[in-house]
Amino acid sequence: MMNRKVRDMGLGSLRDFSLSEVRDKARECRQLVHDGIDPIEQRKSARSARMAENRKSQSFEDCANDYLKTHSSAWKNPKHRQQWENTLSTYVYPIIGKLSVKDINTHLVKKVLDPIWTTKTETATRVRGRIERILDWATVQELRQGENPARWKGHLDHLLPAPTKLKRVQHHKALPYQDMYDLMLELTTADGTSALGLRFLILTAARSGEVRLATWNEIDLEKKTWTIPAERMKAGKEHIVPLCSQAIDILKTMEKYRESDLIFSGTKKDRPLSDMAFTQLLRRLDKTDITAHGFRSSFRDWAGETTAFPREVIEAALAHQLKDKTEAAYFRSNLLEKRRKLMDAWDKHCRTISGKAMNIIKFDTAKL
């Protein structure tokens, strides 16, 4: 009886306990009742405490798997999960994967990072960030307590040299904007859809994936715009590209040979160009010292050094987010018409040699 209410409590099966053992357990329970403690609630509390303690012994690898299950579905690029799994399996799990997440400390984090911090700096910084996120997740889940031992600022920055001082950031190799005419002229004689796709990439200052996956429903030839949906943009925000005359001519040519929703389809009409298509084209042209992504730098250098267009217009053309939030708040417009003038000027530059504009809008349709 507890508080004048009858409570029934089992003491275990006779298959598991002898009669004398059950009598001892019953005596203990009666003593608890006498002391005003409900033995049923006490048993529930003890069970919950054991479960919580067992959960706190969850390994780092288990936590990492749970973190990936929770978060990877929201990542735009499916390759991100594979990159996480590869780096964790290669560098982290062999050292701390089987250890309880509550026992991970600074010494163990450094043990993971030390072998790769100076030799594979970029990879090491990503590994550190991934460990930090997993440990933050575990803390919120009440699987560990205290400061995050993988935190950089105010913690590991005192123990490890800054990545920027170990290895200079390698930017994508870019073609000098002064040489753009010669390249564009070469591309007019190159075979295949990839040559037209690369010209379109240059003229729109777009990223490779944005061009390769472009579809016809994103194009408005009447308004001369290309609307790239948010899910294909690095910043996760819809981007409208004003199309110059050369870009329009490329689209009209591709439209004559349209076989699918893709503008620049690969060898199979319903498949896009491969992610190596532009790189292989540049290699065939003996341009091994530049990359497709580098043309965005060529455009940025040209716009910044030779034109009077405002910086925010140039950055908007590249779909960059302004770092200064106050400045960004004043530029909520997409600056489309100003960007149109900028892209028209870029089009003219790509067709100009020795100060004279040349017509290089030629297509050998038999090569498509």
Short mmCIF file of C-alpha atoms in Angstrom, two decimals:
data_model
loop_
_atom_site.label_atom_id
_atom_site.label_comp_id
_atom_site.label_asym_id
_atom_site.label_seq_id
_atom_site.Cartn_x
_atom_site.Cartn_y
_atom_site.Cartn_z
CA MET A 1 0.00 0.00 0.00
CA MET A 2 1.29 3.47 -0.95
CA ASN A 3 -0.76 6.55 -0.14
CA ARG A 4 -3.73 4.29 0.58
CA LYS A 5 -3.49 2.73 -2.89
CA VAL A 6 -2.76 -0.87 -3.70
CA ARG A 7 0.27 -1.34 -5.95
CA ASP A 8 1.26 -4.69 -7.44
CA MET A 9 4.92 -5.45 -8.02
CA GLY A 10 6.55 -8.56 -9.46
CA LEU A 11 9.80 -9.73 -7.92
CA GLY A 12 10.98 -11.95 -10.78
CA SER A 13 10.37 -15.47 -12.04
CA LEU A 14 11.04 -18.54 -9.93
CA ARG A 15 13.02 -19.79 -12.92
CA ASP A 16 15.53 -17.00 -12.19
CA PHE A 17 15.39 -16.69 -8.39
CA SER A 18 15.13 -19.15 -5.55
CA LEU A 19 12.35 -18.83 -2.97
CA SER A 20 14.79 -17.51 -0.34
CA GLU A 21 16.08 -14.88 -2.76
CA VAL A 22 12.53 -13.72 -3.51
CA ARG A 23 11.78 -13.49 0.21
CA ASP A 24 14.86 -11.29 0.67
CA LYS A 25 13.76 -9.02 -2.18
CA ALA A 26 10.25 -8.79 -0.73
CA ARG A 27 11.68 -7.86 2.66
CA GLU A 28 13.76 -5.08 1.03
CA CYS A 29 10.67 -3.72 -0.74
CA ARG A 30 8.62 -3.72 2.47
CA GLN A 31 11.42 -1.79 4.15
CA LEU A 32 11.27 0.82 1.36
CA VAL A 33 7.52 1.14 1.79
CA HIS A 34 8.00 1.54 5.49
CA ASP A 35 10.49 4.36 4.74
CA GLY A 36 7.93 6.07 2.45
CA ILE A 37 9.67 5.09 -0.80
CA ASP A 38 7.71 3.53 -3.64
CA PRO A 39 9.80 0.49 -4.72
CA ILE A 40 8.16 0.43 -8.15
CA GLU A 41 9.16 4.03 -8.91
CA GLN A 42 12.61 3.44 -7.48
CA ARG A 43 13.09 0.47 -9.83
CA LYS A 44 11.93 2.58 -12.80
CA SER A 45 14.36 5.34 -11.84
CA ALA A 46 17.23 2.89 -11.52
CA ARG A 47 16.41 1.38 -14.92
CA SER A 48 16.31 4.85 -16.52
CA ALA A 49 19.63 5.75 -14.92
CA ARG A 50 21.23 2.58 -16.28
CA MET A 51 19.88 3.27 -19.77
CA ALA A 52 21.18 6.83 -19.64
CA GLU A 53 24.58 5.62 -18.49
CA ASN A 54 24.69 3.02 -21.25
CA ARG A 55 23.76 5.66 -23.78
CA LYS A 56 26.57 7.89 -22.53
CA SER A 57 29.00 5.12 -23.37
CA GLN A 58 28.02 5.41 -27.05
CA SER A 59 31.11 5.37 -29.23
CA PHE A 60 32.29 8.26 -31.39
CA GLU A 61 31.66 6.20 -34.53
CA ASP A 62 28.07 5.48 -33.45
CA CYS A 63 27.53 9.20 -32.86
CA ALA A 64 29.01 10.03 -36.26
CA ASN A 65 26.64 7.58 -37.97
CA ASP A 66 23.66 9.05 -36.13
CA TYR A 67 24.79 12.57 -37.06
CA LEU A 68 25.02 11.60 -40.75
CA LYS A 69 21.57 10.00 -40.68
CA THR A 70 20.14 13.21 -39.24
CA HIS A 71 21.90 15.77 -41.40
CA SER A 72 23.02 14.29 -44.73
CA SER A 73 19.51 14.31 -46.21
CA ALA A 74 19.57 18.12 -46.07
CA TRP A 75 22.89 18.46 -47.91
CA LYS A 76 22.54 19.73 -51.48
CA ASN A 77 25.36 17.63 -52.88
CA PRO A 78 25.05 13.86 -52.30
CA LYS A 79 28.84 13.61 -52.57
CA HIS A 80 29.15 15.39 -49.21
CA ARG A 81 28.08 12.31 -47.26
CA GLN A 82 30.60 10.17 -49.13
CA GLN A 83 33.34 12.71 -48.39
CA TRP A 84 32.41 12.72 -44.69
CA GLU A 85 32.39 8.93 -44.51
CA ASN A 86 35.71 8.62 -46.36
CA THR A 87 37.60 11.11 -44.19
CA LEU A 88 36.15 9.77 -40.95
CA SER A 89 36.92 6.17 -41.90
CA THR A 90 40.45 7.01 -43.04
CA TYR A 91 41.66 9.42 -40.37
CA VAL A 92 39.31 9.38 -37.37
CA TYR A 93 37.79 5.96 -36.69
CA PRO A 94 41.13 4.10 -36.46
CA ILE A 95 42.10 6.32 -33.52
CA ILE A 96 38.92 7.34 -31.69
CA GLY A 97 36.08 5.54 -33.46
CA LYS A 98 35.54 2.86 -30.80
CA LEU A 99 36.09 5.16 -27.82
CA SER A 100 33.16 6.49 -25.81
CA VAL A 101 32.18 9.90 -27.12
CA LYS A 102 32.18 11.28 -23.57
CA ASP A 103 35.87 10.44 -23.24
CA ILE A 104 37.07 12.32 -26.33
CA ASN A 105 39.47 15.05 -25.21
CA THR A 106 41.96 17.49 -26.71
CA HIS A 107 44.81 14.98 -26.59
CA LEU A 108 42.83 12.47 -28.67
CA VAL A 109 41.71 15.11 -31.20
CA LYS A 110 45.34 16.18 -31.64
CA LYS A 111 46.32 12.54 -32.04
CA VAL A 112 43.99 12.42 -35.06
CA LEU A 113 45.16 15.71 -36.56
CA ASP A 114 48.92 15.70 -35.93
CA PRO A 115 49.85 13.18 -38.67
CA ILE A 116 48.03 15.13 -41.41
CA TRP A 117 48.02 18.75 -40.21
CA THR A 118 51.16 19.79 -42.11
CA THR A 119 51.08 17.26 -44.95
CA LYS A 120 47.37 17.29 -45.86
CA THR A 121 46.36 20.63 -44.41
CA GLU A 122 43.10 21.16 -46.30
CA THR A 123 41.89 17.65 -45.50
CA ALA A 124 42.98 18.05 -41.88
CA THR A 125 40.99 21.27 -41.42
CA ARG A 126 37.88 19.55 -42.78
CA VAL A 127 38.42 16.56 -40.49
CA ARG A 128 38.74 18.90 -37.49
CA GLY A 129 35.50 20.66 -38.42
CA ARG A 130 33.68 17.37 -38.82
CA ILE A 131 34.87 16.11 -35.44
CA GLU A 132 33.73 19.39 -33.88
CA ARG A 133 30.24 19.10 -35.36
CA ILE A 134 29.81 15.51 -34.22
CA LEU A 135 30.95 16.36 -30.69
CA ASP A 136 28.59 19.38 -30.60
CA TRP A 137 25.76 17.07 -31.65
CA ALA A 138 26.71 14.60 -28.90
CA THR A 139 26.71 17.39 -26.31
CA VAL A 140 23.22 18.52 -27.30
CA GLN A 141 22.12 14.88 -27.09
CA GLU A 142 23.49 14.85 -23.51
CA LEU A 143 26.00 12.15 -24.41
CA ARG A 144 28.94 14.23 -23.21
CA GLN A 145 29.63 17.40 -21.22
CA GLY A 146 32.06 20.29 -21.25
CA GLU A 147 33.85 22.30 -23.92
CA ASN A 148 34.32 20.93 -27.40
CA PRO A 149 37.97 19.72 -27.66
CA ALA A 150 37.91 20.09 -31.47
CA ARG A 151 37.08 23.81 -31.32
CA TRP A 152 39.61 25.90 -33.26
CA LYS A 153 39.27 29.49 -32.04
CA GLY A 154 40.57 29.96 -28.52
CA HIS A 155 41.57 26.31 -28.23
CA LEU A 156 43.34 24.31 -30.95
CA ASP A 157 44.65 27.53 -32.51
CA HIS A 158 47.02 27.67 -29.53
CA LEU A 159 48.27 24.12 -30.17
CA LEU A 160 48.43 23.86 -33.97
CA PRO A 161 49.86 26.28 -36.57
CA ALA A 162 47.31 28.22 -38.61
CA PRO A 163 46.46 26.40 -41.89
CA THR A 164 46.96 29.62 -43.87
CA LYS A 165 50.59 29.73 -42.78
CA LEU A 166 51.22 26.11 -43.64
CA LYS A 167 49.93 26.01 -47.15
CA ARG A 168 48.97 28.77 -49.49
CA VAL A 169 45.45 28.43 -50.87
CA GLN A 170 45.57 27.13 -54.44
CA HIS A 171 43.03 28.95 -56.56
CA HIS A 172 41.70 27.56 -59.82
CA LYS A 173 44.11 28.33 -62.64
CA ALA A 174 42.68 31.15 -64.74
CA LEU A 175 43.29 32.41 -68.25
CA PRO A 176 44.44 36.06 -68.35
CA TYR A 177 41.48 38.06 -69.57
CA GLN A 178 43.69 39.62 -72.27
CA ASP A 179 43.87 36.20 -73.98
CA MET A 180 40.14 35.56 -74.02
CA TYR A 181 39.63 36.40 -77.71
CA ASP A 182 42.18 33.82 -78.85
CA LEU A 183 40.56 31.09 -76.78
CA MET A 184 37.05 31.94 -77.92
CA LEU A 185 38.25 31.81 -81.51
CA GLU A 186 39.74 28.37 -80.93
CA LEU A 187 36.51 27.16 -79.38
CA THR A 188 34.55 28.05 -82.53
CA THR A 189 36.57 25.45 -84.44
CA ALA A 190 36.50 22.78 -81.71
CA ASP A 191 34.29 19.71 -82.12
CA GLY A 192 31.25 18.81 -80.08
CA THR A 193 28.69 20.16 -77.68
CA SER A 194 31.30 20.66 -74.96
CA ALA A 195 32.90 23.51 -76.96
CA LEU A 196 29.57 25.35 -77.15
CA GLY A 197 28.94 24.60 -73.50
CA LEU A 198 32.32 26.01 -72.49
CA ARG A 199 31.71 29.18 -74.50
CA PHE A 200 28.34 29.53 -72.79
CA LEU A 201 30.05 29.05 -69.41
CA ILE A 202 32.59 31.79 -70.19
CA LEU A 203 29.97 34.26 -71.45
CA THR A 204 27.71 33.77 -68.41
CA ALA A 205 30.52 33.56 -65.79
CA ALA A 206 28.72 30.47 -64.47
CA ARG A 207 30.01 27.35 -62.75
CA SER A 208 30.55 24.11 -64.62
CA GLY A 209 27.72 22.20 -62.92
CA GLU A 210 25.27 25.03 -63.50
CA VAL A 211 25.94 24.89 -67.26
CA ARG A 212 26.13 21.11 -67.65
CA LEU A 213 22.80 20.60 -65.86
CA ALA A 214 21.02 23.58 -67.47
CA THR A 215 17.58 22.76 -68.91
CA TRP A 216 15.45 24.48 -71.51
CA ASN A 217 12.71 25.43 -69.05
CA GLU A 218 15.25 27.68 -67.31
CA ILE A 219 15.72 29.77 -70.47
CA ASP A 220 13.55 32.71 -71.50
CA LEU A 221 14.74 33.73 -74.98
CA GLU A 222 12.26 36.58 -75.15
CA LYS A 223 13.54 38.17 -71.93
CA LYS A 224 17.08 36.94 -72.64
CA THR A 225 17.50 35.39 -69.20
CA TRP A 226 18.61 32.08 -67.71
CA THR A 227 17.11 31.34 -64.29
CA ILE A 228 19.16 28.82 -62.33
CA PRO A 229 17.07 27.24 -59.52
CA ALA A 230 18.23 27.53 -55.91
CA GLU A 231 18.97 23.82 -55.54
CA ARG A 232 21.68 24.04 -58.21
CA MET A 233 23.32 27.17 -56.81
CA LYS A 234 26.22 27.04 -54.38
CA ALA A 235 24.58 29.70 -52.17
CA GLY A 236 21.20 27.95 -52.30
CA LYS A 237 19.53 31.01 -53.82
CA GLU A 238 17.91 31.36 -57.26
CA HIS A 239 20.16 33.22 -59.71
CA ILE A 240 19.00 35.02 -62.88
CA VAL A 241 21.65 35.42 -65.57
CA PRO A 242 21.18 38.09 -68.27
CA LEU A 243 22.17 36.56 -71.60
CA CYS A 244 24.37 38.43 -74.06
CA SER A 245 23.99 38.10 -77.84
CA GLN A 246 26.64 35.37 -78.20
CA ALA A 247 25.01 33.30 -75.44
CA ILE A 248 21.63 33.66 -77.18
CA ASP A 249 23.15 32.53 -80.49
CA ILE A 250 24.64 29.46 -78.79
CA LEU A 251 21.23 28.56 -77.36
CA LYS A 252 19.51 29.01 -80.73
CA THR A 253 22.04 26.68 -82.30
CA MET A 254 21.58 24.07 -79.57
CA GLU A 255 17.80 24.36 -79.91
CA LYS A 256 17.98 23.14 -83.53
CA TYR A 257 19.41 19.86 -82.27
CA ARG A 258 17.35 19.57 -79.10
CA GLU A 259 16.77 15.95 -78.07
CA SER A 260 15.96 16.29 -74.36
CA ASP A 261 15.28 18.81 -71.61
CA LEU A 262 19.03 19.25 -71.18
CA ILE A 263 20.61 22.06 -73.20
CA PHE A 264 24.09 20.54 -73.30
CA SER A 265 23.51 16.80 -73.25
CA GLY A 266 26.31 14.27 -73.32
CA THR A 267 26.79 11.23 -75.54
CA LYS A 268 23.39 10.00 -74.36
CA LYS A 269 20.66 12.52 -75.09
CA ASP A 270 19.10 12.27 -71.61
CA ARG A 271 22.42 12.54 -69.75
CA PRO A 272 24.39 15.76 -69.13
CA LEU A 273 27.98 16.35 -70.17
CA SER A 274 30.37 14.64 -67.78
CA ASP A 275 32.01 16.70 -65.07
CA MET A 276 35.30 16.23 -66.95
CA ALA A 277 34.00 17.35 -70.36
CA PHE A 278 35.33 20.92 -70.19
CA THR A 279 38.64 19.83 -68.65
CA GLN A 280 39.18 17.27 -71.41
CA LEU A 281 38.33 19.88 -74.05
CA LEU A 282 40.91 22.29 -72.64
CA ARG A 283 43.47 19.49 -72.66
CA ARG A 284 42.74 18.79 -76.32
CA LEU A 285 43.39 22.47 -77.01
CA ASP A 286 46.67 22.15 -75.10
CA LYS A 287 45.37 24.45 -72.34
CA THR A 288 46.52 22.28 -69.47
CA ASP A 289 47.44 25.26 -67.31
CA ILE A 290 43.87 26.57 -66.90
CA THR A 291 40.56 25.22 -65.56
CA ALA A 292 36.93 25.79 -66.48
CA HIS A 293 36.19 27.29 -63.07
CA GLY A 294 39.10 29.69 -63.56
CA PHE A 295 37.13 31.62 -66.17
CA ARG A 296 35.12 33.15 -63.35
CA SER A 297 38.39 34.61 -62.06
CA SER A 298 39.20 35.85 -65.58
CA PHE A 299 35.83 37.62 -65.64
CA ARG A 300 36.36 39.05 -62.15
CA ASP A 301 39.82 40.36 -63.00
CA TRP A 302 38.59 41.93 -66.26
CA ALA A 303 35.58 43.59 -64.60
CA GLY A 304 37.59 44.89 -61.65
CA GLU A 305 40.59 46.14 -63.60
CA THR A 306 39.16 47.47 -66.86
CA THR A 307 35.58 48.58 -66.14
CA ALA A 308 33.84 51.10 -63.90
CA PHE A 309 31.03 48.75 -62.88
CA PRO A 310 30.40 48.84 -59.10
CA ARG A 311 31.76 45.95 -57.07
CA GLU A 312 28.30 44.84 -55.94
CA VAL A 313 27.22 44.48 -59.60
CA ILE A 314 30.27 42.36 -60.39
CA GLU A 315 29.76 40.20 -57.31
CA ALA A 316 26.07 39.76 -58.15
CA ALA A 317 27.04 38.60 -61.65
CA LEU A 318 29.14 35.89 -60.03
CA ALA A 319 26.28 35.01 -57.63
CA HIS A 320 28.50 35.89 -54.69
CA GLN A 321 26.95 36.89 -51.38
CA LEU A 322 28.26 40.17 -49.97
CA LYS A 323 30.22 39.41 -46.79
CA ASP A 324 29.26 42.70 -45.19
CA LYS A 325 25.70 42.05 -43.96
CA THR A 326 24.99 45.77 -43.61
CA GLU A 327 26.05 46.37 -47.19
CA ALA A 328 24.06 43.36 -48.39
CA ALA A 329 20.92 44.69 -46.70
CA TYR A 330 21.00 47.74 -48.96
CA PHE A 331 21.22 45.62 -52.11
CA ARG A 332 18.17 43.41 -52.03
CA SER A 333 17.64 43.89 -55.79
CA ASN A 334 19.22 41.38 -58.16
CA LEU A 335 20.63 44.36 -60.17
CA LEU A 336 19.54 42.57 -63.35
CA GLU A 337 19.66 45.49 -65.79
CA LYS A 338 23.01 46.70 -64.52
CA ARG A 339 24.33 43.17 -64.77
CA ARG A 340 22.99 42.94 -68.33
CA LYS A 341 25.19 45.88 -69.33
CA LEU A 342 28.14 44.22 -67.60
CA MET A 343 27.63 40.91 -69.43
CA ASP A 344 27.20 42.71 -72.77
CA ALA A 345 30.53 44.43 -72.13
CA TRP A 346 32.12 41.05 -71.31
CA ASP A 347 30.68 39.63 -74.54
CA LYS A 348 32.27 42.50 -76.47
CA HIS A 349 35.61 41.96 -74.73
CA CYS A 350 35.57 38.27 -75.68
CA ARG A 351 35.07 39.30 -79.34
CA THR A 352 37.65 42.08 -79.36
CA ILE A 353 41.28 41.97 -80.48
CA SER A 354 43.64 44.93 -80.75
CA GLY A 355 40.77 47.25 -79.94
CA LYS A 356 38.66 46.01 -82.86
CA ALA A 357 35.50 43.97 -82.35
CA MET A 358 35.51 40.82 -84.42
CA ASN A 359 32.60 38.50 -85.23
CA ILE A 360 33.49 35.06 -83.94
CA ILE A 361 29.93 33.78 -83.65
CA LYS A 362 30.37 30.92 -86.06
CA PHE A 363 29.11 27.36 -85.68
CA ASP A 364 30.01 24.20 -87.49
CA THR A 365 26.71 22.44 -86.86
CA ALA A 366 27.96 19.24 -88.42
CA LYS A 367 30.26 18.81 -85.44
CA LEU A 368 27.48 18.77 -82.85
#
